[in-house]
Short mmCIF file of C-alpha atoms in Angstrom, two decimals:
data_model
loop_
_atom_site.label_atom_id
_atom_site.label_comp_id
_atom_site.label_asym_id
_atom_site.label_seq_id
_atom_site.Cartn_x
_atom_site.Cartn_y
_atom_site.Cartn_z
CA UNK A 676 140.86 80.82 99.60
CA UNK A 677 140.14 84.05 97.66
CA UNK A 678 136.76 84.88 96.17
CA UNK A 679 138.25 84.55 92.65
CA UNK A 680 139.63 81.10 93.45
CA UNK A 681 136.31 80.04 94.90
CA UNK A 682 134.49 81.21 91.75
CA UNK A 683 136.84 79.04 89.68
CA UNK A 684 136.04 75.99 91.82
CA UNK A 685 132.31 76.57 92.26
CA UNK A 686 130.33 77.27 89.06
CA UNK A 687 127.27 79.48 89.34
CA UNK A 688 123.82 77.96 89.41
CA UNK A 689 122.06 77.19 86.16
CA UNK A 690 118.43 78.22 85.88
CA UNK A 691 117.42 74.56 86.17
CA UNK A 692 119.38 74.17 89.43
CA UNK A 693 117.80 77.26 90.97
CA UNK A 694 114.39 76.00 89.91
CA UNK A 695 115.10 72.61 91.49
CA UNK A 696 116.17 74.21 94.79
CA UNK A 697 113.06 76.39 94.91
CA UNK A 698 110.78 73.48 93.99
CA UNK A 699 112.18 71.23 96.72
CA UNK A 700 112.00 73.94 99.38
CA UNK A 701 108.44 74.70 98.29
CA UNK A 702 107.47 71.02 98.52
CA UNK A 703 108.90 70.73 102.04
CA UNK A 704 106.94 73.78 103.17
CA UNK A 705 103.73 72.43 101.62
CA UNK A 706 104.19 69.27 103.70
CA UNK A 707 104.76 71.38 106.83
CA UNK A 708 101.52 73.29 106.27
CA UNK A 709 99.53 70.18 105.38
CA UNK A 710 100.75 68.28 108.44
CA UNK A 711 99.91 71.14 110.80
CA UNK A 712 96.48 71.84 109.34
CA UNK A 713 95.21 68.31 108.81
CA UNK A 714 95.56 67.63 112.53
CA UNK A 715 93.44 70.69 113.29
CA UNK A 716 90.69 69.60 110.90
CA UNK A 717 90.55 66.23 112.60
CA UNK A 718 90.73 67.54 116.19
CA UNK A 719 87.00 67.28 116.81
CA UNK A 720 86.66 63.77 115.26
CA UNK A 721 89.81 62.60 117.07
CA UNK A 722 88.52 63.95 120.37
CA UNK A 723 85.33 61.94 119.93
CA UNK A 724 87.18 58.83 118.70
CA UNK A 725 89.72 58.82 121.54
CA UNK A 726 87.30 60.14 124.19
CA UNK A 727 89.48 63.13 125.08
CA UNK A 728 88.94 66.91 125.13
CA UNK A 729 90.04 69.57 122.67
CA UNK A 730 92.40 70.87 125.35
CA UNK A 731 94.14 67.47 125.53
CA UNK A 732 94.51 67.34 121.75
CA UNK A 733 95.77 70.92 121.75
CA UNK A 734 98.38 69.68 124.22
CA UNK A 735 99.66 67.27 121.58
CA UNK A 736 100.00 70.11 119.09
CA UNK A 737 101.72 72.33 121.65
CA UNK A 738 104.10 69.53 122.64
CA UNK A 739 105.06 68.91 119.01
CA UNK A 740 105.95 72.60 118.74
CA UNK A 741 108.03 72.48 121.91
CA UNK A 742 109.96 69.44 120.71
CA UNK A 743 110.26 71.20 117.36
CA UNK A 744 112.70 73.60 119.04
CA UNK A 745 115.06 70.66 119.60
CA UNK A 746 114.54 69.46 116.06
CA UNK A 747 115.11 72.96 114.73
CA UNK A 748 118.42 73.37 116.54
CA UNK A 749 119.66 69.83 115.82
CA UNK A 750 118.76 69.88 112.13
CA UNK A 751 119.81 73.52 111.82
CA UNK A 752 123.28 72.70 113.14
CA UNK A 753 123.40 69.67 110.85
CA UNK A 754 122.53 71.84 107.83
CA UNK A 755 125.09 74.49 108.82
CA UNK A 756 127.81 71.85 109.15
CA UNK A 757 126.89 69.28 106.46
CA UNK A 758 124.92 71.26 103.94
CA UNK A 759 121.42 72.48 103.17
CA UNK A 760 120.58 69.54 100.88
CA UNK A 761 121.38 66.84 103.43
CA UNK A 762 119.72 68.86 106.18
CA UNK A 763 116.48 69.12 104.24
CA UNK A 764 116.61 65.40 103.43
CA UNK A 765 117.04 64.45 107.09
CA UNK A 766 114.25 66.64 108.43
CA UNK A 767 111.71 65.55 105.78
CA UNK A 768 112.61 61.87 106.25
CA UNK A 769 112.07 61.93 110.02
CA UNK A 770 108.80 63.82 109.68
CA UNK A 771 107.51 61.45 106.98
CA UNK A 772 108.30 58.22 108.81
CA UNK A 773 106.46 59.26 111.96
CA UNK A 774 103.56 60.80 110.04
CA UNK A 775 102.98 57.45 108.34
CA UNK A 776 103.24 55.80 111.77
CA UNK A 777 100.59 58.20 113.11
CA UNK A 778 98.05 56.50 110.85
CA UNK A 779 98.37 53.25 112.82
CA UNK A 780 97.90 54.49 116.41
CA UNK A 781 94.95 53.39 118.54
CA UNK A 782 95.30 55.46 121.70
CA UNK A 783 95.87 59.01 122.88
CA UNK A 784 99.28 58.05 124.30
CA UNK A 785 100.57 56.67 121.00
CA UNK A 786 99.09 59.59 119.08
CA UNK A 787 101.01 61.88 121.43
CA UNK A 788 104.27 59.97 120.87
CA UNK A 789 104.00 59.84 117.07
CA UNK A 790 103.06 63.51 116.70
CA UNK A 791 105.87 64.63 119.00
CA UNK A 792 108.42 62.53 117.09
CA UNK A 793 107.12 63.91 113.80
CA UNK A 794 107.50 67.37 115.35
CA UNK A 795 111.22 66.76 115.78
CA UNK A 796 111.51 66.22 112.04
CA UNK A 797 109.30 69.07 110.94
CA UNK A 798 111.16 71.31 113.38
CA UNK A 799 114.11 71.61 111.04
CA UNK A 800 112.32 72.24 107.77
CA UNK A 801 111.52 75.95 107.77
CA UNK A 802 114.93 77.44 108.51
CA UNK A 803 116.71 75.11 106.10
CA UNK A 804 114.20 75.79 103.31
CA UNK A 805 114.51 79.57 103.72
CA UNK A 806 118.31 79.45 103.84
CA UNK A 807 118.40 77.16 100.79
CA UNK A 808 116.19 79.49 98.72
CA UNK A 809 117.73 82.77 99.88
CA UNK A 810 121.27 81.49 99.31
CA UNK A 811 120.29 80.67 95.75
CA UNK A 812 119.72 84.43 95.27
CA UNK A 813 122.48 86.07 97.36
CA UNK A 814 122.92 89.27 95.33
CA UNK A 815 122.15 92.78 96.51
CA UNK A 816 119.39 93.47 93.96
CA UNK A 817 117.72 90.07 93.76
CA UNK A 818 114.11 89.80 94.89
CA UNK A 819 114.60 87.59 97.91
CA UNK A 820 111.58 89.14 99.61
CA UNK A 821 109.19 87.99 96.90
CA UNK A 822 110.89 84.56 96.75
CA UNK A 823 110.49 84.20 100.51
CA UNK A 824 106.88 85.34 100.38
CA UNK A 825 106.15 82.72 97.75
CA UNK A 826 107.96 80.09 99.83
CA UNK A 827 105.99 80.98 102.95
CA UNK A 828 102.75 80.89 100.95
CA UNK A 829 103.47 77.21 100.33
CA UNK A 830 102.58 76.61 103.98
CA UNK A 831 99.06 77.71 103.13
CA UNK A 832 99.08 75.69 99.94
CA UNK A 833 99.67 72.82 102.37
CA UNK A 834 96.71 74.07 104.43
CA UNK A 835 94.60 74.03 101.26
CA UNK A 836 95.76 70.47 100.57
CA UNK A 837 94.85 69.48 104.13
CA UNK A 838 91.37 71.00 103.76
CA UNK A 839 90.94 69.12 100.50
CA UNK A 840 92.10 65.86 102.09
CA UNK A 841 89.70 66.40 104.99
CA UNK A 842 86.86 67.09 102.60
CA UNK A 843 87.39 63.99 100.43
CA UNK A 844 88.15 61.61 103.31
CA UNK A 845 85.32 62.74 105.60
CA UNK A 846 82.98 60.21 104.03
CA UNK A 847 85.22 57.29 104.98
CA UNK A 848 84.10 57.43 108.59
CA UNK A 849 86.11 57.04 111.79
CA UNK A 850 89.28 56.04 109.91
CA UNK A 851 89.39 59.15 107.72
CA UNK A 852 92.24 60.63 109.75
CA UNK A 853 94.33 57.48 109.21
CA UNK A 854 94.09 57.85 105.44
CA UNK A 855 94.97 61.54 105.72
CA UNK A 856 98.16 61.03 107.75
CA UNK A 857 99.26 58.03 105.68
CA UNK A 858 98.93 59.96 102.42
CA UNK A 859 100.91 62.91 103.79
CA UNK A 860 103.67 60.67 105.09
CA UNK A 861 104.05 58.84 101.78
CA UNK A 862 104.19 62.17 99.91
CA UNK A 863 106.95 63.21 102.31
CA UNK A 864 109.01 60.09 101.62
CA UNK A 865 108.83 60.85 97.89
CA UNK A 866 109.96 64.43 98.58
CA UNK A 867 112.87 63.19 100.72
CA UNK A 868 114.05 60.94 97.90
CA UNK A 869 114.04 63.93 95.52
CA UNK A 870 116.75 65.69 97.57
CA UNK A 871 119.37 63.34 96.08
CA UNK A 872 118.94 65.13 92.75
CA UNK A 873 119.41 68.64 94.17
CA UNK A 874 122.56 70.82 94.04
CA UNK A 875 124.11 72.00 97.29
CA UNK A 876 123.94 75.67 98.31
CA UNK A 877 126.77 77.51 96.57
CA UNK A 878 127.02 80.09 99.34
CA UNK A 879 127.39 77.34 101.94
CA UNK A 880 130.06 75.56 99.87
CA UNK A 881 131.85 78.88 99.45
CA UNK A 882 131.89 79.33 103.21
CA UNK A 883 133.24 75.83 103.73
CA UNK A 884 136.02 76.32 101.16
CA UNK A 885 136.98 79.68 102.64
CA UNK A 886 136.95 78.34 106.22
CA UNK A 887 137.23 74.53 106.24
CA UNK A 888 136.99 74.43 110.05
CA UNK A 889 133.57 76.13 109.98
CA UNK A 890 132.00 72.82 110.94
CA UNK A 891 134.09 72.69 114.10
CA UNK A 892 135.32 75.32 116.51
CA UNK A 893 134.28 78.37 114.50
CA UNK A 894 130.77 77.01 114.22
CA UNK A 895 130.59 76.54 117.97
CA UNK A 896 131.86 80.08 118.41
CA UNK A 897 129.08 81.21 116.07
CA UNK A 898 126.53 79.42 118.21
CA UNK A 899 127.81 81.19 121.31
CA UNK A 900 127.51 84.49 119.45
CA UNK A 901 123.80 83.81 118.92
CA UNK A 902 123.34 83.97 122.68
CA UNK A 903 125.57 86.94 123.48
CA UNK A 904 126.60 90.33 122.14
CA UNK A 905 124.82 92.04 119.23
CA UNK A 906 123.63 88.74 117.71
CA UNK A 907 122.33 87.62 121.09
CA UNK A 908 120.13 90.71 121.41
CA UNK A 909 118.97 90.26 117.82
CA UNK A 910 118.10 86.62 118.47
CA UNK A 911 116.09 87.49 121.58
CA UNK A 912 114.07 90.21 119.84
CA UNK A 913 113.45 87.98 116.83
CA UNK A 914 112.16 85.17 119.09
CA UNK A 915 109.73 87.57 120.79
CA UNK A 916 108.61 88.93 117.41
CA UNK A 917 107.94 85.47 116.00
CA UNK A 918 106.11 84.38 119.18
CA UNK A 919 103.63 87.26 118.91
CA UNK A 920 103.37 86.83 115.14
CA UNK A 921 102.54 83.16 115.47
CA UNK A 922 99.89 83.82 118.09
CA UNK A 923 98.33 86.43 115.83
CA UNK A 924 97.76 83.80 113.16
CA UNK A 925 97.60 80.45 114.94
CA UNK A 926 94.81 81.45 117.29
CA UNK A 927 92.76 81.37 114.09
CA UNK A 928 94.42 78.33 112.48
CA UNK A 929 94.16 76.26 115.66
CA UNK A 930 90.55 76.89 116.61
CA UNK A 931 88.92 78.10 113.39
CA UNK A 932 87.86 74.60 112.21
CA UNK A 933 86.61 73.66 115.69
CA UNK A 934 84.65 76.93 115.84
CA UNK A 935 82.84 76.18 112.59
CA UNK A 936 82.09 72.63 113.73
CA UNK A 937 81.08 73.20 117.36
CA UNK A 938 79.61 76.73 117.38
CA UNK A 939 78.12 77.03 113.89
CA UNK A 940 77.50 73.29 113.33
CA UNK A 941 78.70 73.28 109.73
CA UNK A 942 79.16 70.07 107.77
CA UNK A 943 82.64 68.64 106.98
CA UNK A 944 82.19 69.75 103.38
CA UNK A 945 81.43 73.33 104.43
CA UNK A 946 84.33 73.42 106.90
CA UNK A 947 86.65 72.08 104.22
CA UNK A 948 85.48 74.72 101.74
CA UNK A 949 86.07 77.50 104.28
CA UNK A 950 89.52 76.07 104.93
CA UNK A 951 90.40 76.05 101.24
CA UNK A 952 89.22 79.65 100.71
CA UNK A 953 91.12 80.72 103.84
CA UNK A 954 94.29 79.07 102.56
CA UNK A 955 94.08 80.92 99.25
CA UNK A 956 93.52 84.28 100.97
CA UNK A 957 96.35 83.66 103.42
CA UNK A 958 98.72 82.64 100.65
CA UNK A 959 97.93 85.85 98.78
CA UNK A 960 98.70 87.82 101.94
CA UNK A 961 102.09 86.09 102.25
CA UNK A 962 102.98 86.86 98.65
CA UNK A 963 101.90 90.47 99.17
CA UNK A 964 104.09 90.66 102.27
CA UNK A 965 107.09 89.39 100.33
CA UNK A 966 106.45 91.90 97.53
CA UNK A 967 106.22 94.75 100.04
CA UNK A 968 109.46 93.59 101.69
CA UNK A 969 111.27 94.26 98.41
CA UNK A 970 109.32 97.45 97.66
CA UNK A 971 109.33 99.36 100.97
CA UNK A 972 111.74 97.41 103.17
CA UNK A 973 111.54 94.50 105.59
CA UNK A 974 110.58 96.46 108.70
CA UNK A 975 107.93 98.67 107.10
CA UNK A 976 106.36 95.70 105.32
CA UNK A 977 106.21 93.74 108.57
CA UNK A 978 104.59 96.63 110.43
CA UNK A 979 102.08 97.37 107.66
CA UNK A 980 100.89 93.78 107.41
CA UNK A 981 100.72 93.40 111.21
CA UNK A 982 98.57 96.54 111.46
CA UNK A 983 96.24 95.09 108.84
CA UNK A 984 95.94 92.08 111.14
CA UNK A 985 95.00 94.35 114.05
CA UNK A 986 92.23 95.91 111.96
CA UNK A 987 91.01 92.47 110.87
CA UNK A 988 90.79 91.30 114.47
CA UNK A 989 88.80 94.39 115.40
CA UNK A 990 86.29 93.63 112.64
CA UNK A 991 86.09 89.96 113.70
CA UNK A 992 85.52 90.91 117.36
CA UNK A 993 82.79 93.33 116.29
CA UNK A 994 81.11 90.57 114.26
CA UNK A 995 81.15 88.28 117.30
CA UNK A 996 79.74 91.06 119.48
CA UNK A 997 76.91 91.74 117.04
CA UNK A 998 75.94 88.04 117.01
CA UNK A 999 76.61 87.34 120.70
CA UNK A 1000 72.97 86.53 121.42
CA UNK A 1001 72.88 83.80 118.78
CA UNK A 1002 73.80 80.16 119.12
CA UNK A 1003 75.31 80.22 115.65
CA UNK A 1004 74.08 78.92 112.33
CA UNK A 1005 73.24 80.21 108.88
CA UNK A 1006 71.41 83.30 110.14
CA UNK A 1007 74.63 84.69 111.68
CA UNK A 1008 77.15 83.08 109.35
CA UNK A 1009 76.88 85.88 106.80
CA UNK A 1010 78.19 88.32 109.43
CA UNK A 1011 80.98 86.25 110.96
CA UNK A 1012 82.29 84.53 107.82
CA UNK A 1013 83.40 87.71 105.94
CA UNK A 1014 85.17 88.91 109.08
CA UNK A 1015 86.87 85.53 109.39
CA UNK A 1016 88.05 85.73 105.79
CA UNK A 1017 89.42 89.23 106.46
CA UNK A 1018 91.53 87.70 109.24
CA UNK A 1019 93.24 85.50 106.65
CA UNK A 1020 94.57 88.65 104.96
CA UNK A 1021 96.18 89.89 108.19
CA UNK A 1022 99.16 87.50 108.30
CA UNK A 1023 101.23 88.96 105.49
CA UNK A 1024 104.17 89.44 107.84
CA UNK A 1025 104.95 85.74 107.40
CA UNK A 1026 105.88 86.62 103.83
CA UNK A 1027 108.54 88.94 105.28
CA UNK A 1028 110.00 86.92 108.16
CA UNK A 1029 111.87 84.32 106.07
CA UNK A 1030 113.97 86.76 104.07
CA UNK A 1031 114.45 89.09 107.04
CA UNK A 1032 115.79 86.35 109.31
CA UNK A 1033 118.08 85.05 106.55
CA UNK A 1034 119.59 88.51 106.19
CA UNK A 1035 120.01 89.05 109.93
CA UNK A 1036 122.40 86.10 110.47
CA UNK A 1037 125.68 84.98 108.79
CA UNK A 1038 125.99 81.83 106.66
CA UNK A 1039 127.81 79.71 109.25
CA UNK A 1040 124.84 79.82 111.66
CA UNK A 1041 122.01 80.86 109.35
CA UNK A 1042 119.87 77.70 109.47
CA UNK A 1043 120.55 77.19 113.18
CA UNK A 1044 119.49 80.77 113.93
CA UNK A 1045 116.44 80.70 111.67
CA UNK A 1046 115.25 77.38 113.04
CA UNK A 1047 115.84 78.40 116.66
CA UNK A 1048 113.99 81.71 116.26
CA UNK A 1049 111.21 80.21 114.15
CA UNK A 1050 110.50 77.20 116.34
CA UNK A 1051 110.89 78.94 119.68
CA UNK A 1052 108.42 81.52 118.38
CA UNK A 1053 106.17 78.77 117.03
CA UNK A 1054 106.27 76.79 120.29
CA UNK A 1055 105.28 79.83 122.34
CA UNK A 1056 102.94 81.58 119.93
CA UNK A 1057 101.37 78.63 118.09
CA UNK A 1058 101.61 76.01 120.85
CA UNK A 1059 101.31 77.54 124.30
CA UNK A 1060 99.48 80.83 123.70
CA UNK A 1061 96.40 79.36 121.93
CA UNK A 1062 95.89 76.91 124.81
CA UNK A 1063 96.04 79.82 127.28
CA UNK A 1064 93.53 81.65 125.11
CA UNK A 1065 91.17 78.67 125.08
CA UNK A 1066 91.44 78.19 128.85
CA UNK A 1067 90.81 81.92 129.39
CA UNK A 1068 87.75 81.79 127.13
CA UNK A 1069 86.36 78.86 129.11
CA UNK A 1070 87.11 80.60 132.42
CA UNK A 1071 85.13 83.61 131.22
CA UNK A 1072 82.25 81.40 130.11
CA UNK A 1073 82.91 82.07 126.40
CA UNK A 1074 83.08 79.62 123.50
CA UNK A 1075 85.94 78.73 121.19
CA UNK A 1076 85.25 81.76 118.96
CA UNK A 1077 86.60 83.96 121.76
CA UNK A 1078 89.82 81.92 121.76
CA UNK A 1079 90.16 82.88 118.09
CA UNK A 1080 89.54 86.57 118.83
CA UNK A 1081 92.19 86.68 121.58
CA UNK A 1082 94.82 86.34 118.84
CA UNK A 1083 94.56 90.10 118.44
CA UNK A 1084 97.17 90.33 121.21
CA UNK A 1085 99.65 88.65 118.87
CA UNK A 1086 98.99 91.00 115.96
CA UNK A 1087 99.45 94.03 118.22
CA UNK A 1088 102.70 92.62 119.61
CA UNK A 1089 104.05 91.95 116.10
CA UNK A 1090 103.35 95.53 115.03
CA UNK A 1091 105.31 96.84 118.03
CA UNK A 1092 108.29 94.45 118.18
CA UNK A 1093 109.22 94.61 114.49
CA UNK A 1094 110.48 98.16 115.08
CA UNK A 1095 113.43 96.84 117.10
CA UNK A 1096 115.16 94.83 114.35
CA UNK A 1097 117.47 96.49 111.78
CA UNK A 1098 116.47 97.07 108.16
CA UNK A 1099 118.31 94.77 105.71
CA UNK A 1100 116.77 95.52 102.31
CA UNK A 1101 119.33 96.05 99.55
CA UNK A 1102 122.14 94.13 101.30
CA UNK A 1103 123.87 90.99 100.14
CA UNK A 1104 123.52 87.90 102.31
CA UNK A 1105 126.26 87.73 104.95
CA UNK A 1106 129.02 85.22 104.17
#
């Protein structure tokens, strides 16, 4: 079918439809961020409640990331074959059901099972949300970078929500974490129901009209292309880039709350306040990264924000070195806390990755590719690497603050690897 014929069949989006797509994608990403962060805030209380170590609880988080790769590929393929709207509905529904179920567990084993099953659902959200939003603005001159930066910042809005939930539920006692997971799961079910009122991606429908067999053999051929030839090399580099990028940020996200609780002995209210401020600063960095992606290009923006992260880690490491003789507390907090807040400004590359990945892969495999790259990178960089960092810190006789500082390796890797992907600013999304 010709482009003119397709335009006659598929009307362009209205402003209300674009707004609805963006709002739904934003809501899904808020849930992703809230789910990830609320578990981290409750790691120390859960460890005490279940009589397990932080390493064992970190294993749950890492396992949910690993299983998220499967969820990302399965839901990504589903969204490439059946549509972005249905794909987003399916991933949010699965995540929400098992997040509600998490609130009822009474053992480490069942907590492990519920979080891993929820990880399958959340594993599909990011790539579908980015494809959905970017395909709503496919033109050459549209500000997809800023839109993607705003979308990625919703993850940290979710982190802010999680910090707020932690703060207001802390007074409940041992069951605070149950209320937190139940409320997130119910919010997710409401969000899943909202997908029935959303329009489908016009670019995806255009692809399906132009090549009706795209859900069959041509799609499978596209999948093979992701693992071989030029796309295969691109996929491999992007996975390595996201793995280092995730480690550069999640070393802080994973162990920051535990550091404030166990090293500096802050109250739940203080930890929650730090988390909320951190979320705001991180969100601003994502938005800045998206703005720079439009202004100076995807690759330069990624490198600039990664280098800022390297500087931030150097300042944080210096703050830890200056206070190394202290056991923590208010008399050293004024040195470490500003450096910690500076770290939150060093993750702006996440405001670039969504639009860049969308532009690197064609429509028929876009969500599959984005999910595969994103969740492989997340499993390695946000799941496995922080555990290695914590084990290394313990081996060296250091505390959890050192496990945070080791994330500098990720920021350095991100600044180097981003040079090996092509620039895509000013190009229309591939059909």
